[in-house]
PDB file of C-alpha atoms in Angstrom:
ATOM      1  CA  UNK A   1      12.008 -48.637  57.573  1.00  0.00           C
ATOM      2  CA  UNK A   2      13.943 -47.022  54.740  1.00  0.00           C
ATOM      3  CA  UNK A   3      10.764 -46.678  52.686  1.00  0.00           C
ATOM      4  CA  UNK A   4       8.976 -45.064  55.626  1.00  0.00           C
ATOM      5  CA  UNK A   5      11.845 -42.613  56.102  1.00  0.00           C
ATOM      6  CA  UNK A   6      11.776 -41.730  52.415  1.00  0.00           C
ATOM      7  CA  UNK A   7       8.038 -41.134  52.613  1.00  0.00           C
ATOM      8  CA  UNK A   8       8.506 -38.803  55.572  1.00  0.00           C
ATOM      9  CA  UNK A   9      11.161 -36.814  53.720  1.00  0.00           C
ATOM     10  CA  UNK A  10       8.891 -36.568  50.692  1.00  0.00           C
ATOM     11  CA  UNK A  11       6.036 -35.299  52.842  1.00  0.00           C
ATOM     12  CA  UNK A  12       8.263 -32.653  54.428  1.00  0.00           C
ATOM     13  CA  UNK A  13       9.448 -31.484  51.010  1.00  0.00           C
ATOM     14  CA  UNK A  14       5.822 -31.147  49.857  1.00  0.00           C
ATOM     15  CA  UNK A  15       4.544 -29.279  52.909  1.00  0.00           C
ATOM     16  CA  UNK A  16       7.473 -27.455  54.532  1.00  0.00           C
ATOM     17  CA  UNK A  17       5.922 -24.001  54.004  1.00  0.00           C
ATOM     18  CA  UNK A  18       2.507 -24.949  55.391  1.00  0.00           C
ATOM     19  CA  UNK A  19       1.945 -23.697  58.937  1.00  0.00           C
ATOM     20  CA  UNK A  20      -0.943 -23.446  61.353  1.00  0.00           C
ATOM     21  CA  UNK A  21      -1.572 -19.981  59.904  1.00  0.00           C
ATOM     22  CA  UNK A  22      -1.975 -21.568  56.475  1.00  0.00           C
ATOM     23  CA  UNK A  23      -4.427 -24.177  57.714  1.00  0.00           C
ATOM     24  CA  UNK A  24      -6.522 -21.703  59.688  1.00  0.00           C
ATOM     25  CA  UNK A  25      -6.682 -19.504  56.593  1.00  0.00           C
ATOM     26  CA  UNK A  26      -7.471 -22.150  53.951  1.00  0.00           C
ATOM     27  CA  UNK A  27      -9.194 -25.149  55.544  1.00  0.00           C
ATOM     28  CA  UNK A  28     -13.002 -25.038  55.158  1.00  0.00           C
ATOM     29  CA  UNK A  29     -14.858 -23.749  58.185  1.00  0.00           C
ATOM     30  CA  UNK A  30     -16.474 -27.164  58.584  1.00  0.00           C
ATOM     31  CA  UNK A  31     -12.992 -28.555  59.262  1.00  0.00           C
ATOM     32  CA  UNK A  32     -13.077 -31.164  56.496  1.00  0.00           C
ATOM     33  CA  UNK A  33     -11.693 -31.222  52.941  1.00  0.00           C
ATOM     34  CA  UNK A  34     -13.891 -32.605  50.164  1.00  0.00           C
ATOM     35  CA  UNK A  35     -12.824 -33.763  46.722  1.00  0.00           C
ATOM     36  CA  UNK A  36     -15.739 -31.949  45.069  1.00  0.00           C
ATOM     37  CA  UNK A  37     -18.114 -29.112  45.983  1.00  0.00           C
ATOM     38  CA  UNK A  38     -21.166 -29.904  48.102  1.00  0.00           C
ATOM     39  CA  UNK A  39     -24.247 -28.160  46.784  1.00  0.00           C
ATOM     40  CA  UNK A  40     -27.411 -27.159  48.567  1.00  0.00           C
ATOM     41  CA  UNK A  41     -30.424 -29.299  47.760  1.00  0.00           C
ATOM     42  CA  UNK A  42     -33.688 -27.546  46.975  1.00  0.00           C
ATOM     43  CA  UNK A  43     -36.591 -28.692  49.195  1.00  0.00           C
ATOM     44  CA  UNK A  44     -39.354 -30.338  47.170  1.00  0.00           C
ATOM     45  CA  UNK A  45     -42.136 -32.891  47.367  1.00  0.00           C
ATOM     46  CA  UNK A  46     -43.523 -35.478  44.985  1.00  0.00           C
ATOM     47  CA  UNK A  47     -46.204 -33.195  43.555  1.00  0.00           C
ATOM     48  CA  UNK A  48     -43.696 -30.445  42.776  1.00  0.00           C
ATOM     49  CA  UNK A  49     -41.321 -32.843  41.029  1.00  0.00           C
ATOM     50  CA  UNK A  50     -44.123 -34.364  38.950  1.00  0.00           C
ATOM     51  CA  UNK A  51     -45.325 -30.902  37.935  1.00  0.00           C
ATOM     52  CA  UNK A  52     -41.837 -29.884  36.829  1.00  0.00           C
ATOM     53  CA  UNK A  53     -41.392 -33.142  34.939  1.00  0.00           C
ATOM     54  CA  UNK A  54     -44.712 -32.704  33.139  1.00  0.00           C
ATOM     55  CA  UNK A  55     -43.955 -29.088  32.219  1.00  0.00           C
ATOM     56  CA  UNK A  56     -40.551 -30.012  30.839  1.00  0.00           C
ATOM     57  CA  UNK A  57     -42.036 -32.840  28.789  1.00  0.00           C
ATOM     58  CA  UNK A  58     -44.492 -30.458  27.158  1.00  0.00           C
ATOM     59  CA  UNK A  59     -42.316 -27.391  26.587  1.00  0.00           C
ATOM     60  CA  UNK A  60     -38.808 -28.847  26.565  1.00  0.00           C
ATOM     61  CA  UNK A  61     -38.012 -27.895  22.965  1.00  0.00           C
ATOM     62  CA  UNK A  62     -39.294 -24.329  23.344  1.00  0.00           C
ATOM     63  CA  UNK A  63     -38.545 -23.438  26.928  1.00  0.00           C
ATOM     64  CA  UNK A  64     -35.262 -21.584  27.290  1.00  0.00           C
ATOM     65  CA  UNK A  65     -35.994 -20.127  30.708  1.00  0.00           C
ATOM     66  CA  UNK A  66     -33.044 -20.563  33.069  1.00  0.00           C
ATOM     67  CA  UNK A  67     -35.382 -20.588  36.062  1.00  0.00           C
ATOM     68  CA  UNK A  68     -35.872 -24.328  35.548  1.00  0.00           C
ATOM     69  CA  UNK A  69     -32.153 -24.984  36.011  1.00  0.00           C
ATOM     70  CA  UNK A  70     -31.008 -26.206  39.425  1.00  0.00           C
ATOM     71  CA  UNK A  71     -29.643 -23.610  41.810  1.00  0.00           C
ATOM     72  CA  UNK A  72     -26.067 -24.797  42.312  1.00  0.00           C
ATOM     73  CA  UNK A  73     -25.026 -23.030  45.487  1.00  0.00           C
ATOM     74  CA  UNK A  74     -22.225 -24.489  47.574  1.00  0.00           C
ATOM     75  CA  UNK A  75     -23.083 -25.328  51.160  1.00  0.00           C
ATOM     76  CA  UNK A  76     -21.559 -22.521  53.244  1.00  0.00           C
ATOM     77  CA  UNK A  77     -18.478 -23.592  55.150  1.00  0.00           C
ATOM     78  CA  UNK A  78     -17.558 -26.554  52.923  1.00  0.00           C
ATOM     79  CA  UNK A  79     -15.438 -24.723  50.336  1.00  0.00           C
ATOM     80  CA  UNK A  80     -11.660 -24.337  50.585  1.00  0.00           C
ATOM     81  CA  UNK A  81     -10.921 -20.686  51.296  1.00  0.00           C
ATOM     82  CA  UNK A  82      -8.291 -20.180  48.618  1.00  0.00           C
ATOM     83  CA  UNK A  83      -7.043 -16.665  47.975  1.00  0.00           C
ATOM     84  CA  UNK A  84      -9.091 -15.165  45.153  1.00  0.00           C
ATOM     85  CA  UNK A  85      -6.558 -14.524  42.401  1.00  0.00           C
ATOM     86  CA  UNK A  86      -7.389 -12.073  39.602  1.00  0.00           C
ATOM     87  CA  UNK A  87      -8.449 -13.777  36.384  1.00  0.00           C
ATOM     88  CA  UNK A  88      -6.858 -10.945  34.401  1.00  0.00           C
ATOM     89  CA  UNK A  89      -3.661  -8.981  35.106  1.00  0.00           C
ATOM     90  CA  UNK A  90      -4.136  -5.879  37.245  1.00  0.00           C
ATOM     91  CA  UNK A  91      -2.657  -2.422  36.779  1.00  0.00           C
ATOM     92  CA  UNK A  92      -2.798   0.900  38.676  1.00  0.00           C
ATOM     93  CA  UNK A  93      -5.912   3.009  37.998  1.00  0.00           C
ATOM     94  CA  UNK A  94      -3.907   5.894  36.537  1.00  0.00           C
ATOM     95  CA  UNK A  95      -1.858   3.755  34.147  1.00  0.00           C
ATOM     96  CA  UNK A  96      -1.237   5.009  30.650  1.00  0.00           C
ATOM     97  CA  UNK A  97      -1.978   2.740  27.671  1.00  0.00           C
ATOM     98  CA  UNK A  98       1.682   1.768  27.432  1.00  0.00           C
ATOM     99  CA  UNK A  99       1.808   0.995  31.164  1.00  0.00           C
ATOM    100  CA  UNK A 100      -1.354  -1.116  30.958  1.00  0.00           C
ATOM    101  CA  UNK A 101       0.253  -3.274  28.294  1.00  0.00           C
ATOM    102  CA  UNK A 102       3.458  -3.519  30.340  1.00  0.00           C
ATOM    103  CA  UNK A 103       1.579  -4.592  33.494  1.00  0.00           C
ATOM    104  CA  UNK A 104      -0.279  -7.249  31.509  1.00  0.00           C
ATOM    105  CA  UNK A 105       2.986  -8.702  30.209  1.00  0.00           C
ATOM    106  CA  UNK A 106       4.920  -8.393  33.483  1.00  0.00           C
ATOM    107  CA  UNK A 107       2.433  -9.275  36.219  1.00  0.00           C
ATOM    108  CA  UNK A 108       4.571  -8.136  39.149  1.00  0.00           C
ATOM    109  CA  UNK A 109       1.964  -5.533  40.093  1.00  0.00           C
ATOM    110  CA  UNK A 110      -0.697  -8.255  40.244  1.00  0.00           C
ATOM    111  CA  UNK A 111       1.598 -10.340  42.447  1.00  0.00           C
ATOM    112  CA  UNK A 112       2.031  -7.424  44.855  1.00  0.00           C
ATOM    113  CA  UNK A 113      -1.748  -7.030  45.099  1.00  0.00           C
ATOM    114  CA  UNK A 114      -2.111 -10.742  45.891  1.00  0.00           C
ATOM    115  CA  UNK A 115       0.619 -10.575  48.543  1.00  0.00           C
ATOM    116  CA  UNK A 116      -1.108  -7.581  50.147  1.00  0.00           C
ATOM    117  CA  UNK A 117      -4.364  -9.535  50.175  1.00  0.00           C
ATOM    118  CA  UNK A 118      -2.704 -12.488  51.905  1.00  0.00           C
ATOM    119  CA  UNK A 119      -1.174 -10.142  54.480  1.00  0.00           C
ATOM    120  CA  UNK A 120      -4.587  -8.614  55.116  1.00  0.00           C
ATOM    121  CA  UNK A 121      -6.151 -12.054  55.599  1.00  0.00           C
ATOM    122  CA  UNK A 122      -3.419 -13.099  58.016  1.00  0.00           C
ATOM    123  CA  UNK A 123      -3.816  -9.923  60.040  1.00  0.00           C
ATOM    124  CA  UNK A 124      -7.599 -10.219  60.238  1.00  0.00           C
ATOM    125  CA  UNK A 125      -7.421 -13.823  61.432  1.00  0.00           C
ATOM    126  CA  UNK A 126      -4.656 -13.294  63.972  1.00  0.00           C
ATOM    127  CA  UNK A 127      -5.114  -9.849  65.449  1.00  0.00           C
ATOM    128  CA  UNK A 128      -3.552 -10.726  68.807  1.00  0.00           C
ATOM    129  CA  UNK A 129      -0.163 -11.814  67.480  1.00  0.00           C
ATOM    130  CA  UNK A 130       0.042  -9.933  64.196  1.00  0.00           C
ATOM    131  CA  UNK A 131       3.812  -9.591  64.553  1.00  0.00           C
ATOM    132  CA  UNK A 132       4.147 -13.384  64.466  1.00  0.00           C
ATOM    133  CA  UNK A 133       2.396 -13.733  61.114  1.00  0.00           C
ATOM    134  CA  UNK A 134       4.561 -15.363  58.420  1.00  0.00           C
ATOM    135  CA  UNK A 135       5.718 -13.406  55.405  1.00  0.00           C
ATOM    136  CA  UNK A 136       3.152 -13.152  52.644  1.00  0.00           C
ATOM    137  CA  UNK A 137       5.614 -14.635  50.137  1.00  0.00           C
ATOM    138  CA  UNK A 138       6.007 -17.750  52.281  1.00  0.00           C
ATOM    139  CA  UNK A 139       2.247 -17.965  52.712  1.00  0.00           C
ATOM    140  CA  UNK A 140       1.817 -17.818  48.937  1.00  0.00           C
ATOM    141  CA  UNK A 141       4.156 -20.793  48.605  1.00  0.00           C
ATOM    142  CA  UNK A 142       2.289 -22.515  51.430  1.00  0.00           C
ATOM    143  CA  UNK A 143      -0.972 -22.075  49.544  1.00  0.00           C
ATOM    144  CA  UNK A 144       0.746 -23.381  46.410  1.00  0.00           C
ATOM    145  CA  UNK A 145       1.765 -26.510  48.328  1.00  0.00           C
ATOM    146  CA  UNK A 146      -1.661 -26.847  49.933  1.00  0.00           C
ATOM    147  CA  UNK A 147      -3.369 -26.682  46.532  1.00  0.00           C
ATOM    148  CA  UNK A 148      -1.000 -29.326  45.156  1.00  0.00           C
ATOM    149  CA  UNK A 149      -1.628 -31.700  48.056  1.00  0.00           C
ATOM    150  CA  UNK A 150      -5.357 -31.119  47.746  1.00  0.00           C
ATOM    151  CA  UNK A 151      -5.076 -32.206  44.130  1.00  0.00           C
ATOM    152  CA  UNK A 152      -2.685 -35.100  44.638  1.00  0.00           C
ATOM    153  CA  UNK A 153      -4.294 -36.652  47.706  1.00  0.00           C
ATOM    154  CA  UNK A 154      -7.873 -35.422  47.511  1.00  0.00           C
ATOM    155  CA  UNK A 155      -8.291 -35.419  43.712  1.00  0.00           C
ATOM    156  CA  UNK A 156      -9.752 -31.920  43.932  1.00  0.00           C
ATOM    157  CA  UNK A 157     -10.025 -30.003  40.677  1.00  0.00           C
ATOM    158  CA  UNK A 158     -10.255 -26.788  42.719  1.00  0.00           C
ATOM    159  CA  UNK A 159      -6.776 -27.578  44.046  1.00  0.00           C
ATOM    160  CA  UNK A 160      -5.486 -28.023  40.505  1.00  0.00           C
ATOM    161  CA  UNK A 161      -6.994 -24.735  39.364  1.00  0.00           C
ATOM    162  CA  UNK A 162      -5.486 -22.776  42.267  1.00  0.00           C
ATOM    163  CA  UNK A 163      -2.100 -24.460  41.785  1.00  0.00           C
ATOM    164  CA  UNK A 164      -2.247 -23.556  38.127  1.00  0.00           C
ATOM    165  CA  UNK A 165      -3.188 -19.898  38.777  1.00  0.00           C
ATOM    166  CA  UNK A 166      -0.375 -19.357  41.279  1.00  0.00           C
ATOM    167  CA  UNK A 167       2.117 -21.023  38.948  1.00  0.00           C
ATOM    168  CA  UNK A 168       0.949 -18.894  36.035  1.00  0.00           C
ATOM    169  CA  UNK A 169       1.162 -15.699  38.092  1.00  0.00           C
ATOM    170  CA  UNK A 170       4.745 -16.293  39.243  1.00  0.00           C
ATOM    171  CA  UNK A 171       5.871 -17.463  35.809  1.00  0.00           C
ATOM    172  CA  UNK A 172       4.727 -14.170  34.283  1.00  0.00           C
ATOM    173  CA  UNK A 173       6.653 -11.883  36.648  1.00  0.00           C
ATOM    174  CA  UNK A 174       9.939 -10.132  35.910  1.00  0.00           C
ATOM    175  CA  UNK A 175      10.350  -7.124  38.195  1.00  0.00           C
ATOM    176  CA  UNK A 176       9.193  -9.236  41.141  1.00  0.00           C
ATOM    177  CA  UNK A 177      12.243 -11.453  40.636  1.00  0.00           C
ATOM    178  CA  UNK A 178      14.384  -8.512  41.750  1.00  0.00           C
ATOM    179  CA  UNK A 179      12.013  -7.537  44.555  1.00  0.00           C
ATOM    180  CA  UNK A 180      11.541 -11.090  45.903  1.00  0.00           C
ATOM    181  CA  UNK A 181      14.510 -13.231  44.802  1.00  0.00           C
ATOM    182  CA  UNK A 182      14.083 -15.587  47.761  1.00  0.00           C
ATOM    183  CA  UNK A 183      10.476 -16.230  46.734  1.00  0.00           C
ATOM    184  CA  UNK A 184      11.592 -17.502  43.334  1.00  0.00           C
ATOM    185  CA  UNK A 185      14.473 -19.516  44.794  1.00  0.00           C
ATOM    186  CA  UNK A 186      12.004 -21.274  47.076  1.00  0.00           C
ATOM    187  CA  UNK A 187       9.438 -21.564  44.282  1.00  0.00           C
ATOM    188  CA  UNK A 188      11.862 -23.479  42.064  1.00  0.00           C
ATOM    189  CA  UNK A 189      12.654 -25.808  44.964  1.00  0.00           C
ATOM    190  CA  UNK A 190       8.963 -26.413  45.676  1.00  0.00           C
ATOM    191  CA  UNK A 191       8.162 -27.151  42.025  1.00  0.00           C
ATOM    192  CA  UNK A 192      11.147 -29.492  41.794  1.00  0.00           C
ATOM    193  CA  UNK A 193       9.907 -31.575  44.722  1.00  0.00           C
ATOM    194  CA  UNK A 194       6.327 -31.543  43.454  1.00  0.00           C
ATOM    195  CA  UNK A 195       7.294 -32.842  40.032  1.00  0.00           C
ATOM    196  CA  UNK A 196       9.629 -35.357  41.611  1.00  0.00           C
ATOM    197  CA  UNK A 197       6.932 -36.731  43.920  1.00  0.00           C
ATOM    198  CA  UNK A 198       4.129 -36.588  41.368  1.00  0.00           C
ATOM    199  CA  UNK A 199       6.095 -38.698  38.910  1.00  0.00           C
ATOM    200  CA  UNK A 200       4.468 -42.029  38.141  1.00  0.00           C
ATOM    201  CA  UNK A 201       5.770 -45.001  40.059  1.00  0.00           C
ATOM    202  CA  UNK A 202       4.701 -48.597  40.543  1.00  0.00           C
ATOM    203  CA  UNK A 203       2.599 -47.617  43.551  1.00  0.00           C
ATOM    204  CA  UNK A 204       0.820 -44.869  41.621  1.00  0.00           C
ATOM    205  CA  UNK A 205       0.108 -47.034  38.598  1.00  0.00           C
ATOM    206  CA  UNK A 206      -1.870 -49.403  40.796  1.00  0.00           C
ATOM    207  CA  UNK A 207      -4.472 -46.655  41.180  1.00  0.00           C
ATOM    208  CA  UNK A 208      -6.104 -45.878  37.848  1.00  0.00           C
ATOM    209  CA  UNK A 209      -7.696 -42.649  39.064  1.00  0.00           C
ATOM    210  CA  UNK A 210      -4.415 -41.360  40.468  1.00  0.00           C
ATOM    211  CA  UNK A 211      -2.588 -42.213  37.255  1.00  0.00           C
ATOM    212  CA  UNK A 212      -5.162 -40.249  35.274  1.00  0.00           C
ATOM    213  CA  UNK A 213      -4.807 -37.358  37.704  1.00  0.00           C
ATOM    214  CA  UNK A 214      -1.060 -37.196  37.234  1.00  0.00           C
ATOM    215  CA  UNK A 215      -1.536 -37.052  33.472  1.00  0.00           C
ATOM    216  CA  UNK A 216      -2.280 -33.384  34.136  1.00  0.00           C
ATOM    217  CA  UNK A 217       1.439 -32.977  34.753  1.00  0.00           C
ATOM    218  CA  UNK A 218       3.241 -35.471  32.568  1.00  0.00           C
ATOM    219  CA  UNK A 219       1.147 -36.298  29.493  1.00  0.00           C
ATOM    220  CA  UNK A 220       1.025 -34.235  26.326  1.00  0.00           C
ATOM    221  CA  UNK A 221      -2.414 -32.720  26.062  1.00  0.00           C
ATOM    222  CA  UNK A 222      -2.845 -34.061  22.543  1.00  0.00           C
ATOM    223  CA  UNK A 223      -2.581 -37.620  23.847  1.00  0.00           C
ATOM    224  CA  UNK A 224      -4.317 -37.241  27.199  1.00  0.00           C
ATOM    225  CA  UNK A 225      -7.953 -37.768  28.025  1.00  0.00           C
ATOM    226  CA  UNK A 226      -7.624 -34.915  30.516  1.00  0.00           C
ATOM    227  CA  UNK A 227      -6.700 -32.291  27.942  1.00  0.00           C
ATOM    228  CA  UNK A 228     -10.028 -30.546  28.458  1.00  0.00           C
ATOM    229  CA  UNK A 229      -8.770 -29.429  31.855  1.00  0.00           C
ATOM    230  CA  UNK A 230      -5.532 -27.901  30.652  1.00  0.00           C
ATOM    231  CA  UNK A 231      -4.167 -25.782  27.883  1.00  0.00           C
ATOM    232  CA  UNK A 232      -1.763 -27.439  25.428  1.00  0.00           C
ATOM    233  CA  UNK A 233       1.624 -27.826  27.070  1.00  0.00           C
ATOM    234  CA  UNK A 234       0.736 -25.696  30.094  1.00  0.00           C
ATOM    235  CA  UNK A 235       3.460 -27.006  32.389  1.00  0.00           C
ATOM    236  CA  UNK A 236       6.432 -26.929  29.971  1.00  0.00           C
ATOM    237  CA  UNK A 237       5.235 -23.569  28.642  1.00  0.00           C
ATOM    238  CA  UNK A 238       5.050 -22.017  32.111  1.00  0.00           C
ATOM    239  CA  UNK A 239       8.368 -23.561  33.146  1.00  0.00           C
ATOM    240  CA  UNK A 240      10.006 -22.201  30.012  1.00  0.00           C
ATOM    241  CA  UNK A 241       8.583 -18.738  30.616  1.00  0.00           C
ATOM    242  CA  UNK A 242       9.653 -18.765  34.271  1.00  0.00           C
ATOM    243  CA  UNK A 243      13.205 -19.811  33.443  1.00  0.00           C
ATOM    244  CA  UNK A 244      13.434 -17.326  30.604  1.00  0.00           C
ATOM    245  CA  UNK A 245      12.384 -14.456  32.875  1.00  0.00           C
ATOM    246  CA  UNK A 246      14.869 -15.527  35.542  1.00  0.00           C
ATOM    247  CA  UNK A 247      17.651 -15.802  32.981  1.00  0.00           C
ATOM    248  CA  UNK A 248      16.793 -12.396  31.510  1.00  0.00           C
ATOM    249  CA  UNK A 249      16.724 -10.629  34.887  1.00  0.00           C
ATOM    250  CA  UNK A 250      19.721 -12.366  36.454  1.00  0.00           C
ATOM    251  CA  UNK A 251      21.943 -11.849  33.409  1.00  0.00           C
ATOM    252  CA  UNK A 252      21.310  -8.132  33.544  1.00  0.00           C
ATOM    253  CA  UNK A 253      23.859  -5.909  35.289  1.00  0.00           C
ATOM    254  CA  UNK A 254      23.120  -7.226  38.780  1.00  0.00           C
ATOM    255  CA  UNK A 255      26.080  -5.281  40.138  1.00  0.00           C
ATOM    256  CA  UNK A 256      23.790  -2.261  40.355  1.00  0.00           C
ATOM    257  CA  UNK A 257      21.759  -3.975  43.091  1.00  0.00           C
ATOM    258  CA  UNK A 258      22.685  -4.250  46.792  1.00  0.00           C
ATOM    259  CA  UNK A 259      25.059  -7.078  47.657  1.00  0.00           C
ATOM    260  CA  UNK A 260      22.377  -9.181  49.334  1.00  0.00           C
ATOM    261  CA  UNK A 261      20.056  -8.924  46.325  1.00  0.00           C
ATOM    262  CA  UNK A 262      22.919  -9.495  43.897  1.00  0.00           C
ATOM    263  CA  UNK A 263      24.013 -12.659  45.711  1.00  0.00           C
ATOM    264  CA  UNK A 264      20.476 -14.004  45.803  1.00  0.00           C
ATOM    265  CA  UNK A 265      20.028 -13.346  42.085  1.00  0.00           C
ATOM    266  CA  UNK A 266      23.233 -15.274  41.378  1.00  0.00           C
ATOM    267  CA  UNK A 267      21.952 -18.114  43.537  1.00  0.00           C
ATOM    268  CA  UNK A 268      18.605 -17.988  41.735  1.00  0.00           C
ATOM    269  CA  UNK A 269      20.281 -18.213  38.333  1.00  0.00           C
ATOM    270  CA  UNK A 270      22.302 -21.237  39.448  1.00  0.00           C
ATOM    271  CA  UNK A 271      19.159 -22.882  40.815  1.00  0.00           C
ATOM    272  CA  UNK A 272      17.320 -22.213  37.568  1.00  0.00           C
ATOM    273  CA  UNK A 273      20.122 -23.710  35.469  1.00  0.00           C
ATOM    274  CA  UNK A 274      20.258 -26.805  37.649  1.00  0.00           C
ATOM    275  CA  UNK A 275      16.477 -27.131  37.613  1.00  0.00           C
ATOM    276  CA  UNK A 276      16.353 -26.862  33.808  1.00  0.00           C
ATOM    277  CA  UNK A 277      19.024 -29.557  33.482  1.00  0.00           C
ATOM    278  CA  UNK A 278      17.117 -31.808  35.876  1.00  0.00           C
ATOM    279  CA  UNK A 279      13.872 -31.319  33.943  1.00  0.00           C
ATOM    280  CA  UNK A 280      15.620 -32.153  30.675  1.00  0.00           C
ATOM    281  CA  UNK A 281      17.147 -35.308  32.123  1.00  0.00           C
ATOM    282  CA  UNK A 282      13.986 -36.582  33.830  1.00  0.00           C
ATOM    283  CA  UNK A 283      11.198 -35.552  31.455  1.00  0.00           C
ATOM    284  CA  UNK A 284      13.037 -34.840  28.174  1.00  0.00           C
ATOM    285  CA  UNK A 285      11.792 -31.245  28.136  1.00  0.00           C
ATOM    286  CA  UNK A 286      14.503 -29.081  26.628  1.00  0.00           C
ATOM    287  CA  UNK A 287      13.799 -25.840  28.457  1.00  0.00           C
ATOM    288  CA  UNK A 288      17.394 -24.635  28.314  1.00  0.00           C
ATOM    289  CA  UNK A 289      17.389 -23.807  24.607  1.00  0.00           C
ATOM    290  CA  UNK A 290      14.193 -21.793  25.055  1.00  0.00           C
ATOM    291  CA  UNK A 291      15.875 -19.134  27.171  1.00  0.00           C
ATOM    292  CA  UNK A 292      19.613 -19.457  26.541  1.00  0.00           C
ATOM    293  CA  UNK A 293      21.220 -17.865  23.510  1.00  0.00           C
ATOM    294  CA  UNK A 294      24.872 -17.632  22.442  1.00  0.00           C
ATOM    295  CA  UNK A 295      24.798 -13.852  22.678  1.00  0.00           C
ATOM    296  CA  UNK A 296      23.323 -12.223  25.748  1.00  0.00           C
ATOM    297  CA  UNK A 297      21.689  -8.928  25.075  1.00  0.00           C
ATOM    298  CA  UNK A 298      19.249  -6.570  26.683  1.00  0.00           C
ATOM    299  CA  UNK A 299      15.820  -7.010  25.181  1.00  0.00           C
ATOM    300  CA  UNK A 300      14.083  -4.082  23.544  1.00  0.00           C
ATOM    301  CA  UNK A 301      11.203  -3.402  25.923  1.00  0.00           C
ATOM    302  CA  UNK A 302       9.327  -1.467  23.242  1.00  0.00           C
ATOM    303  CA  UNK A 303       8.813  -4.622  21.184  1.00  0.00           C
ATOM    304  CA  UNK A 304       6.213  -7.230  22.058  1.00  0.00           C
ATOM    305  CA  UNK A 305       7.516 -10.839  21.961  1.00  0.00           C
ATOM    306  CA  UNK A 306       4.717 -12.130  19.759  1.00  0.00           C
ATOM    307  CA  UNK A 307       5.736 -15.788  19.879  1.00  0.00           C
ATOM    308  CA  UNK A 308       5.701 -15.959  23.685  1.00  0.00           C
ATOM    309  CA  UNK A 309       1.970 -15.502  24.223  1.00  0.00           C
ATOM    310  CA  UNK A 310      -1.173 -17.447  23.480  1.00  0.00           C
ATOM    311  CA  UNK A 311      -3.134 -14.626  21.894  1.00  0.00           C
ATOM    312  CA  UNK A 312      -6.352 -16.670  21.849  1.00  0.00           C
ATOM    313  CA  UNK A 313      -6.218 -17.786  25.498  1.00  0.00           C
ATOM    314  CA  UNK A 314      -6.713 -16.266  28.931  1.00  0.00           C
ATOM    315  CA  UNK A 315      -3.088 -15.120  29.112  1.00  0.00           C
ATOM    316  CA  UNK A 316      -3.247 -12.827  26.104  1.00  0.00           C
ATOM    317  CA  UNK A 317      -1.879  -9.387  27.080  1.00  0.00           C
ATOM    318  CA  UNK A 318      -4.109  -6.350  26.827  1.00  0.00           C
ATOM    319  CA  UNK A 319      -2.903  -4.242  23.920  1.00  0.00           C
ATOM    320  CA  UNK A 320      -4.177  -0.689  24.218  1.00  0.00           C
ATOM    321  CA  UNK A 321      -4.621   1.343  21.073  1.00  0.00           C
ATOM    322  CA  UNK A 322      -3.187   4.849  21.339  1.00  0.00           C
TER     323      UNK A 322
END
């Protein structure tokens, strides 16, 4: 009975932001979740297949025509309708070169575009009761939870990729921390429960495939067979960047903000400190030293923190030559 109660509490902590609005927005139109994409099959007969096989046997070494490749189109209605997140940071059309670089380093503008897109999707799907639609920030967290559960329970790589993109987007925001402090308070709580429940246990180790899946979270990429799916140290790197941004923003002169915002930023800083301590104790990741320094100072925004970015990866900021 106690184990069942603990399982129920764990499930609530992993899905508390998911609502009927979330499900109607994300669940495939066919009403069923699949662990991998379902592709359309191309109609053919025996004569056609033999002709293709014979042609490939004759011209295989010379033929570089892509027309012979299979047409991998997903069956309509079977794909999860995740929000399409930008692969590169966005910036306003009239941005100057300096502003473009700033928007690529602080992706708060991209986050606002994504939140507007979620709001638009909610409104289009629920035109009768638009006033009852949840906040876009809560729906973003709901999609984050949905993607995680789709990975954890359904072994869906699409779920992992969406979870990773949302995590990366929020971890690279600074101004948005001031605009949406409650979003980041809730985000830390959600990540805490996800890491807590995804940790390997005796039950998980009995399933080899599940244990391999959770290596995405807890195994160093250099020692994991799944390192092709992730960048080196993605999770500790993103956690360190998130906590550093929170520490930088919340240690600024928050007295200049309204009382409600100031109180939430103080709460966020306390949550971040507690979360970093918990991560260090459970997983031996020392994230505290990466963002705490003996002397607090205001960073020079004209200098680019070279060591904080993977300049060869997808997250490399766009540096515009003047």
